[in-house]
GROMACS .gro file of C-alpha atoms in nm:
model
  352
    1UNK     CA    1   9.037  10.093  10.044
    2UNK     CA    2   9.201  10.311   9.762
    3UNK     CA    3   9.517  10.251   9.684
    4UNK     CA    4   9.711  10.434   9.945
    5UNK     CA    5   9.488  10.403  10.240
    6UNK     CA    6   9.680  10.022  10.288
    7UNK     CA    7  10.046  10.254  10.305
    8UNK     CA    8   9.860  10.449  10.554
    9UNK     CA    9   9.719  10.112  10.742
   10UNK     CA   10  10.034  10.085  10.943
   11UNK     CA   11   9.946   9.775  11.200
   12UNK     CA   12   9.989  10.031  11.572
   13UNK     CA   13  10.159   9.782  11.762
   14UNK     CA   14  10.191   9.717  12.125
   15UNK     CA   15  10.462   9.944  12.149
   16UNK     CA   16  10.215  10.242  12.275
   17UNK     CA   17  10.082   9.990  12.562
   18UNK     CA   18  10.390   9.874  12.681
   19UNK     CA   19  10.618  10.183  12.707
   20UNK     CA   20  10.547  10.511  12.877
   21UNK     CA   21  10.792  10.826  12.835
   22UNK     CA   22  10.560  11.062  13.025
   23UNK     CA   23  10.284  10.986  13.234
   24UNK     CA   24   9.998  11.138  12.947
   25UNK     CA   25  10.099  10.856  12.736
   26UNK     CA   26  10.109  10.599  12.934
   27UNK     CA   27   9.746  10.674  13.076
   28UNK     CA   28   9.583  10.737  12.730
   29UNK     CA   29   9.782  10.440  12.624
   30UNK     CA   30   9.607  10.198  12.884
   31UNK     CA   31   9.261  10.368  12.884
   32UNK     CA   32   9.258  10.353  12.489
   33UNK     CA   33   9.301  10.011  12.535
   34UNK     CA   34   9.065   9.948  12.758
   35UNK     CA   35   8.785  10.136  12.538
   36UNK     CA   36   8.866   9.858  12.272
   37UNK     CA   37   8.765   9.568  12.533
   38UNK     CA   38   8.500   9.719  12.710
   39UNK     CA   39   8.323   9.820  12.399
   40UNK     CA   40   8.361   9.467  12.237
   41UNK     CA   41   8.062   9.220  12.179
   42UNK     CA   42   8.055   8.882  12.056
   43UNK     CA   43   8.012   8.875  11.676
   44UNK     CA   44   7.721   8.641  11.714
   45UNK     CA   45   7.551   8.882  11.928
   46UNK     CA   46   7.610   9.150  11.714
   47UNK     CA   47   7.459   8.918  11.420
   48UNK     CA   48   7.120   8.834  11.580
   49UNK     CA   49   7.097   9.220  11.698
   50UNK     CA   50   6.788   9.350  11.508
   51UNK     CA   51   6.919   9.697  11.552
   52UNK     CA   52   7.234   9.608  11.306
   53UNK     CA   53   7.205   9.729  10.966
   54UNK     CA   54   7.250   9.491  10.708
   55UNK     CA   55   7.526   9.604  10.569
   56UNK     CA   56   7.774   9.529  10.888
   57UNK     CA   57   7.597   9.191  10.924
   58UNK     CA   58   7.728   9.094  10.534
   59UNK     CA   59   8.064   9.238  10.598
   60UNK     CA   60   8.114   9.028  10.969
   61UNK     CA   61   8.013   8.744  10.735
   62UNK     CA   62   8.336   8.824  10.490
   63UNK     CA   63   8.551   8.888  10.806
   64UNK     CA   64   8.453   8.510  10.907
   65UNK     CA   65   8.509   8.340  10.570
   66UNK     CA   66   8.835   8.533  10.559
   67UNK     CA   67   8.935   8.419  10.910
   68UNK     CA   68   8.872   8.059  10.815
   69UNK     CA   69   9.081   8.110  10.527
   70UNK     CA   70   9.376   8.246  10.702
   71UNK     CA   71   9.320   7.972  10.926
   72UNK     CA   72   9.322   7.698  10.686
   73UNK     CA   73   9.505   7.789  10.392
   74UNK     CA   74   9.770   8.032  10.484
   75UNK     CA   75   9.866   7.913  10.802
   76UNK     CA   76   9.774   8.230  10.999
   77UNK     CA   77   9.724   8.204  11.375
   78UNK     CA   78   9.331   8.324  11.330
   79UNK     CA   79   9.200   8.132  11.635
   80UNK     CA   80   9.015   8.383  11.841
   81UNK     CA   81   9.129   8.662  11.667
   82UNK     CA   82   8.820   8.915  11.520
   83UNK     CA   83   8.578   8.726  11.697
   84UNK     CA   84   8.430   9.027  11.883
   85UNK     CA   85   8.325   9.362  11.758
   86UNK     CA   86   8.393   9.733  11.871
   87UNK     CA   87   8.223  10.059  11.743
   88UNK     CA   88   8.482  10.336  11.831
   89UNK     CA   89   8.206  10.577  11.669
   90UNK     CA   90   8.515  10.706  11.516
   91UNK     CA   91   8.691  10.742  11.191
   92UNK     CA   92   9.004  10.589  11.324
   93UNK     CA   93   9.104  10.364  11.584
   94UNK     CA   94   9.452  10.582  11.652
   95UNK     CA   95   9.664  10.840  11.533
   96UNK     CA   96  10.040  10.775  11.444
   97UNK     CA   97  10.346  11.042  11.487
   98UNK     CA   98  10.625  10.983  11.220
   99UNK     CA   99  10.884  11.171  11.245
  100UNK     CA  100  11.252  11.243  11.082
  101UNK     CA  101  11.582  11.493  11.074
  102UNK     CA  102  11.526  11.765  10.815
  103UNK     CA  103  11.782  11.690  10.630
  104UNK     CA  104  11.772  11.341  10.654
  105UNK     CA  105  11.590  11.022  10.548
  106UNK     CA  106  11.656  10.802  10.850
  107UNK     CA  107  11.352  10.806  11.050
  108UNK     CA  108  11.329  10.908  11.400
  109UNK     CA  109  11.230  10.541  11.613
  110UNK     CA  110  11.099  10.569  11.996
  111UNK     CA  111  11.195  10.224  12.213
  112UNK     CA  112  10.937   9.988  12.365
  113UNK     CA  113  11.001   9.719  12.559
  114UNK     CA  114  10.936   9.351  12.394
  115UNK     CA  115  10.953   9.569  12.054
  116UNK     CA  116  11.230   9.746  12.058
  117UNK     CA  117  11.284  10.048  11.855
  118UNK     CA  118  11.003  10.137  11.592
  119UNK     CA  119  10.980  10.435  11.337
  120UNK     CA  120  10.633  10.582  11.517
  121UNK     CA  121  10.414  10.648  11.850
  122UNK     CA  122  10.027  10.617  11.846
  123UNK     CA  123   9.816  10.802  12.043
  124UNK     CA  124   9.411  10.694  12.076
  125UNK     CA  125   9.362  11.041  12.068
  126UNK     CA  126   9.395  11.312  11.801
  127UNK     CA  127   9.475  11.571  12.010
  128UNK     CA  128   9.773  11.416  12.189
  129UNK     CA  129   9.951  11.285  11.836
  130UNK     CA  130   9.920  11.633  11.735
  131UNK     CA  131  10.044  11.804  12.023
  132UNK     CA  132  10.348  11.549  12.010
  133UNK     CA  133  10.402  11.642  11.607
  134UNK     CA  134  10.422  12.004  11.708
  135UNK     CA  135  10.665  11.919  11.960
  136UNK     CA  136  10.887  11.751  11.741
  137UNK     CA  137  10.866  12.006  11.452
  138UNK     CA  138  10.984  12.275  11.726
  139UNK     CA  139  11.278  12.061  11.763
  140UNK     CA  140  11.332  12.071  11.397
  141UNK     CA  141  11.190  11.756  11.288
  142UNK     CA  142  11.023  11.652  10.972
  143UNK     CA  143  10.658  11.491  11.069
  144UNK     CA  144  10.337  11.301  10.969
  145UNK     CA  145  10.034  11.287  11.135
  146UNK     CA  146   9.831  11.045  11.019
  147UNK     CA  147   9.491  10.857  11.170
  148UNK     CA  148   9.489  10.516  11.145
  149UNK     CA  149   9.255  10.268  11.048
  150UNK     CA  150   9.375   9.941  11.200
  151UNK     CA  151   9.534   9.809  11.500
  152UNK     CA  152   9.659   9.537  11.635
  153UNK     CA  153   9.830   9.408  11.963
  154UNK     CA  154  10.053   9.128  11.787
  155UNK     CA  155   9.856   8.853  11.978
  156UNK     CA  156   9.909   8.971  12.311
  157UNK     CA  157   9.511   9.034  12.377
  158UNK     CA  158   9.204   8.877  12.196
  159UNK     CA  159   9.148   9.188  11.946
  160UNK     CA  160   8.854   9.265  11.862
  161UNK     CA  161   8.726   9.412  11.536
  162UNK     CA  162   8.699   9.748  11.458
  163UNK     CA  163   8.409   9.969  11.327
  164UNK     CA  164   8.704  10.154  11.168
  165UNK     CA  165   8.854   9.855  10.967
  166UNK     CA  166   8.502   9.767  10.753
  167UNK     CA  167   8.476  10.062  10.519
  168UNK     CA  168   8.742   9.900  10.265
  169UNK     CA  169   8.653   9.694  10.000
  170UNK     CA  170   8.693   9.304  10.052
  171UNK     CA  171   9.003   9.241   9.912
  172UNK     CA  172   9.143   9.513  10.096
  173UNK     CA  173   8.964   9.411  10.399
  174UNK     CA  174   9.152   9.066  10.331
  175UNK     CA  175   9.483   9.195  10.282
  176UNK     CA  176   9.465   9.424  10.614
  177UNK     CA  177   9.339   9.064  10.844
  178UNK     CA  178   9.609   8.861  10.695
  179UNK     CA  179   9.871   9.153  10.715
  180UNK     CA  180   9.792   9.177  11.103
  181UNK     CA  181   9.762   8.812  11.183
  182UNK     CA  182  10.132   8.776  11.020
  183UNK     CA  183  10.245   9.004  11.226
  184UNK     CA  184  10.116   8.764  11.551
  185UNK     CA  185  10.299   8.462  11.326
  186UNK     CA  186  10.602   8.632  11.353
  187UNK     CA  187  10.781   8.932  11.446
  188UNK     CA  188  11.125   9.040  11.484
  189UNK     CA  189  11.203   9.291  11.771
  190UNK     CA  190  11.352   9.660  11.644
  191UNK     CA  191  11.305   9.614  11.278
  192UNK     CA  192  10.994   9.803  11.131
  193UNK     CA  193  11.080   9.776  10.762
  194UNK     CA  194  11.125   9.421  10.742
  195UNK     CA  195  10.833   9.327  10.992
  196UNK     CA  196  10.617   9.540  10.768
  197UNK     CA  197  10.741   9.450  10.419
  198UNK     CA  198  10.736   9.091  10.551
  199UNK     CA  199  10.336   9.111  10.662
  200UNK     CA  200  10.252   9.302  10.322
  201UNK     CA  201  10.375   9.037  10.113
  202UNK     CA  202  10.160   8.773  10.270
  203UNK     CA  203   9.889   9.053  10.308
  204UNK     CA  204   9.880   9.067   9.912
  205UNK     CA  205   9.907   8.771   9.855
  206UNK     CA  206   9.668   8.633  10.046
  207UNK     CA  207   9.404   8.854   9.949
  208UNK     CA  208   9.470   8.744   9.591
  209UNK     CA  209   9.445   8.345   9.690
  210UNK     CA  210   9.161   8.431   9.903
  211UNK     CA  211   8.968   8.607   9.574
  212UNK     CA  212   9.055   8.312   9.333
  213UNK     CA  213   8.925   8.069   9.568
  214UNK     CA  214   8.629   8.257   9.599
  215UNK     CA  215   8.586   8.287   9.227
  216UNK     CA  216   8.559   8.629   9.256
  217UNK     CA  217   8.807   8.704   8.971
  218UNK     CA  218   8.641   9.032   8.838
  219UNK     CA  219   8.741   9.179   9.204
  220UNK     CA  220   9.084   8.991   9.164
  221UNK     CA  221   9.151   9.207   8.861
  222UNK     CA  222   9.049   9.503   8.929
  223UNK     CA  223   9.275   9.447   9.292
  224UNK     CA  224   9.587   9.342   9.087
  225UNK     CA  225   9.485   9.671   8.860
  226UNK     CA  226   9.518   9.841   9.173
  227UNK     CA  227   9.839   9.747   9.303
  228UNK     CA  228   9.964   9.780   8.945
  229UNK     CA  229   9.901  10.162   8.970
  230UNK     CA  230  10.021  10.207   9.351
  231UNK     CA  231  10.336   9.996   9.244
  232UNK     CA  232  10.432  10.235   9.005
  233UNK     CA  233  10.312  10.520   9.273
  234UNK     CA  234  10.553  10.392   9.514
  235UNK     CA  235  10.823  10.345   9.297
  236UNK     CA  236  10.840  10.714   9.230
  237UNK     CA  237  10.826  10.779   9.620
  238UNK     CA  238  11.141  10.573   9.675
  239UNK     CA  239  11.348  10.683   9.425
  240UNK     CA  240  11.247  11.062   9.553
  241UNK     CA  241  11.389  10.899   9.900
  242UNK     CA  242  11.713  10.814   9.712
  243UNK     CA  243  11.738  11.135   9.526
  244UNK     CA  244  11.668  11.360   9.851
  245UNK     CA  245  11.940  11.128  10.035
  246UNK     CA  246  12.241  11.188   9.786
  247UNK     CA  247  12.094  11.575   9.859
  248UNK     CA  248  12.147  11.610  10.195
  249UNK     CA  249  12.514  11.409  10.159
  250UNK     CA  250  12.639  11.686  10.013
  251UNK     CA  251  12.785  12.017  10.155
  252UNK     CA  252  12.589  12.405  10.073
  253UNK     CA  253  12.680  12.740  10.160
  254UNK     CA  254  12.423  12.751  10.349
  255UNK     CA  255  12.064  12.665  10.512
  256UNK     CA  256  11.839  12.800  10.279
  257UNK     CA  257  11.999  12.639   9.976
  258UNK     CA  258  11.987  12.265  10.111
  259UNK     CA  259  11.600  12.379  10.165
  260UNK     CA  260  11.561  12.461   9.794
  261UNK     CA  261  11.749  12.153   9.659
  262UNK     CA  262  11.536  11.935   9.904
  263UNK     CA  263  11.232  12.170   9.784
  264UNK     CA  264  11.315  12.117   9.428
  265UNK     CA  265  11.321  11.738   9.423
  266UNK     CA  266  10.976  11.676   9.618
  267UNK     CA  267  10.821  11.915   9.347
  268UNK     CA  268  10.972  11.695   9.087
  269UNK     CA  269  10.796  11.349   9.233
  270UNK     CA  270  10.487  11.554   9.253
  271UNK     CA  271  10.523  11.613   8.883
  272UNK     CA  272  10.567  11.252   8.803
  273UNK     CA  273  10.308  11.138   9.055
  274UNK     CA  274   9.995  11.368   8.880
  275UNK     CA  275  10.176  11.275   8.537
  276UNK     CA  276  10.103  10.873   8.648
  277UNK     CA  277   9.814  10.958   8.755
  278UNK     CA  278   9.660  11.110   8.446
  279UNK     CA  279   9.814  10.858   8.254
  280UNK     CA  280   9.560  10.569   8.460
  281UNK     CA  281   9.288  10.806   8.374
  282UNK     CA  282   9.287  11.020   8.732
  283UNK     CA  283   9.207  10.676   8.884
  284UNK     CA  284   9.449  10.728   9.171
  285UNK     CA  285   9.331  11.108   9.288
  286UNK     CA  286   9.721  11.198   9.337
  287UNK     CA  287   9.601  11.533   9.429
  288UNK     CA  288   9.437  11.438   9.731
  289UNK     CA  289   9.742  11.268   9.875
  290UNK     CA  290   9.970  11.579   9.815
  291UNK     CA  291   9.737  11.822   9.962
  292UNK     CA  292   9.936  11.690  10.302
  293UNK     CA  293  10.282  11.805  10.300
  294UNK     CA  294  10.509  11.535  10.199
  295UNK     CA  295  10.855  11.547  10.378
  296UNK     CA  296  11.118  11.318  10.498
  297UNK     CA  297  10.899  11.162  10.715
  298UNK     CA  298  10.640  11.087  10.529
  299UNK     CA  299  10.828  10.915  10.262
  300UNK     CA  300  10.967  10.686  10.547
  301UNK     CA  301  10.639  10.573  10.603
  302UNK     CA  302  10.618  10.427  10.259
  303UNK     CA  303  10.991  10.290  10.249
  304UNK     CA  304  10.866  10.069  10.606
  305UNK     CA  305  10.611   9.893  10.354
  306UNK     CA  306  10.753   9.868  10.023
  307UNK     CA  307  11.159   9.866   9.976
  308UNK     CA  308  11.162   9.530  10.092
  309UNK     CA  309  10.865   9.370   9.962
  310UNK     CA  310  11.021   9.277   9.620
  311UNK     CA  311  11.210   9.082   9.781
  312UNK     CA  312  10.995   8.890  10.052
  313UNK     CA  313  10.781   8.823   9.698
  314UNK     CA  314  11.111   8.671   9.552
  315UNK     CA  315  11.106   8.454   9.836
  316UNK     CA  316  10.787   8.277   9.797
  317UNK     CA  317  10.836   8.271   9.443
  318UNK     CA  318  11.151   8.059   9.472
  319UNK     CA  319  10.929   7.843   9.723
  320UNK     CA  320  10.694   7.755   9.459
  321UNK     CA  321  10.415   7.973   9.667
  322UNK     CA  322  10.463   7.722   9.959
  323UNK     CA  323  10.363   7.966  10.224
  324UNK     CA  324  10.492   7.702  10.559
  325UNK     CA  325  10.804   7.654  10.393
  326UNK     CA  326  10.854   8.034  10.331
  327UNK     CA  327  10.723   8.125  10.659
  328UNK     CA  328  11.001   7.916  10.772
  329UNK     CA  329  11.284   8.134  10.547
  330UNK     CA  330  11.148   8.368  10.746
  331UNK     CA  331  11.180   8.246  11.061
  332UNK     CA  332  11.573   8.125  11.004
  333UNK     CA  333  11.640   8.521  11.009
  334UNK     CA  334  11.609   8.587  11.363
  335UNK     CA  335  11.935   8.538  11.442
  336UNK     CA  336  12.060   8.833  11.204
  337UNK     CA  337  12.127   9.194  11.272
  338UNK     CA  338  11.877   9.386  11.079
  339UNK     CA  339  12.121   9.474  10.778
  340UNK     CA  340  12.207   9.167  10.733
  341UNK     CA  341  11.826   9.030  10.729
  342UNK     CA  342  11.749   9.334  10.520
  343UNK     CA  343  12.054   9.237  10.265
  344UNK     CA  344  11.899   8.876  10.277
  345UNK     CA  345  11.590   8.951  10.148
  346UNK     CA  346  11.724   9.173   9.839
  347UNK     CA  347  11.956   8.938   9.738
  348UNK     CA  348  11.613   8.710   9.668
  349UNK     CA  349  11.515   8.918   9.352
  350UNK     CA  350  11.635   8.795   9.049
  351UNK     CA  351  11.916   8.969   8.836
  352UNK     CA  352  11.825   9.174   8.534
   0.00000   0.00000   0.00000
């Protein structure tokens, strides 16, 4: 996985199974799901199948080992999770809509029941998450389209494995299992950001306890290298976020110079992103991320993952690492509105 395919690895909840605003979605919903179970075979089976090429045969081996680890070592509720596997024969399992105001960096969110509101809608089918961007862009609306790697249904089915998620390099591969079997841990209704955030820091960190115990600690490196870079990536996103929301606070003559201000200040974090870039040596390949439009919307997509993460890190730090005990932090903050979870979490980061 390079290093912004994981911002891109949003976890497509049940939200899209559970919730139908027209009948289109609620039928590809259900038959998308469906394709995932009928399709799915027992890992064993797909082991002692002479017809599977060696490659997929070492990499169910990793997904095992890593399962076991979650299991035992990080407290993750792997049991029966990944057991089976499903070829899509597709790139990606579904396609997400993000979408927000023009002028605005508060995200559009759709309601589900059991989830309550979240900051996308999947479609399992390309042509349907399109047709639903260009409906919202008619209406004004900043949007991503994006096709999506992973997918999970937060426990409520036995999911299966997906063609789509063993491309990615084992660390990465790591990260994504633990980041979705957090989210079946725990999960807090209505609050993308902090459900996200909250599954990336045990994603990460996982991945790194799950390398060390493996004594794989040239891959450890060059995954902390990684984040390192997409850290300092990020970083520049958000504070574009900030910038473009103390833009659209303030009052102009007119349409088309809000436009240029909010023009103006994406072309600046492009600038700085292909400057960081060619400072790591062109590692990151910033141009192929800008060659899709980056908007409000967009940007939201990477402020779901990262502003809080900081300070769900903070939080295990102060725990000594204990993952239970942190989990349990955690857990304590279901009885808060989201601000005041959200404010919780900050105030975890140390003081300069």
């Amino acid at each position: 996985m390079n290093a912004f395919s994981a911002i891109l690895s949003a976890s497509l909840m049940l939200g899209g199974l559970t919730s139908c605003s027209t009948l289109t979605f609620y039928t590809q919903a259900v038959g998308g799901q469906m394709e995932m179970l009928r399709k799915a075979r027992p890992v064993g089976e797909v082991m002692a199948d002479p017809k599977s090429k060696p490659l997929l045969k070492e990499k169910l081996t990793t997904v095992a080992d890593i399962l076991d680890f979650a299991e035992k070592e990080l407290h993750l509720p792997a049991q029966g999770q990944y057991r089976r596997y499903t070829n899509l024969g597709r790139r990606y399992a579904v396609w997400v809509v993000f979408a927000a105001p023009e002028f605005s960096v508060v995200p559009k969110t759709w309601s589900y029941p059991l989830l309550g509101k979240l900051a996308y809608r999947g479609f399992f089918e390309e042509k349907l998450a399109i047709e639903e961007g260009d409906r919202l862009r008619a209406e004004g609306y900043d949007v991503y389209v994006s096709g999506v790697e992973a997918y999970s249904t937060l426990g409520f089915f036995r999911d299966p494995l997906l063609n789509t998620f063993l491309g990615r390099a084992d660390a990465d591969l790591a990260e994504l299992i633990f980041h979705e079997l957090t989210h079946q841990r725990l999960y807090f209704r209505g609050d993308t950001n902090f459900n996200e955030a909250f599954a990336t820091a045990v994603g990460q960190e996982g991945a790194r306890r799950w390398l060390r115990a493996r004594g794989r600690l040239k891959d450890l490196a060059q995954y902390e290298k990684e984040q390192k870079v997409e850290r300092e990536f990020v970083k520049l996103a958000l504070e574009t976020r900030k910038e473009l929301k103390v833009v659209y606070a303030q009052t102009y003559r007119s349409h088309e110079t809000e436009l240029l201000q909010k023009k103006t200040t994406l072309e600046r974090f492009q600038q700085r992103a292909l400057a960081l870039d060619r400072r790591n040596g062109g590692a990151m390949k910033i141009e192929r991320w800008f060659k899709k439009p980056v908007n409000n919307a967009r940007l939201g997509t990477l402020s779901s993952y990262y502003e809080m993460l900081p300070g769900f890190e903070a939080m295990l730090v102060r725990r000594n690492g204990d993952l239970e005990t942190f989990f349990d932090d955690v857990d304590a903050m279901h009885g808060l509105k989201p601000e005041a979870r959200r404010k919780q979490v900050m105030q975890a980061i140390p003081s300069r």
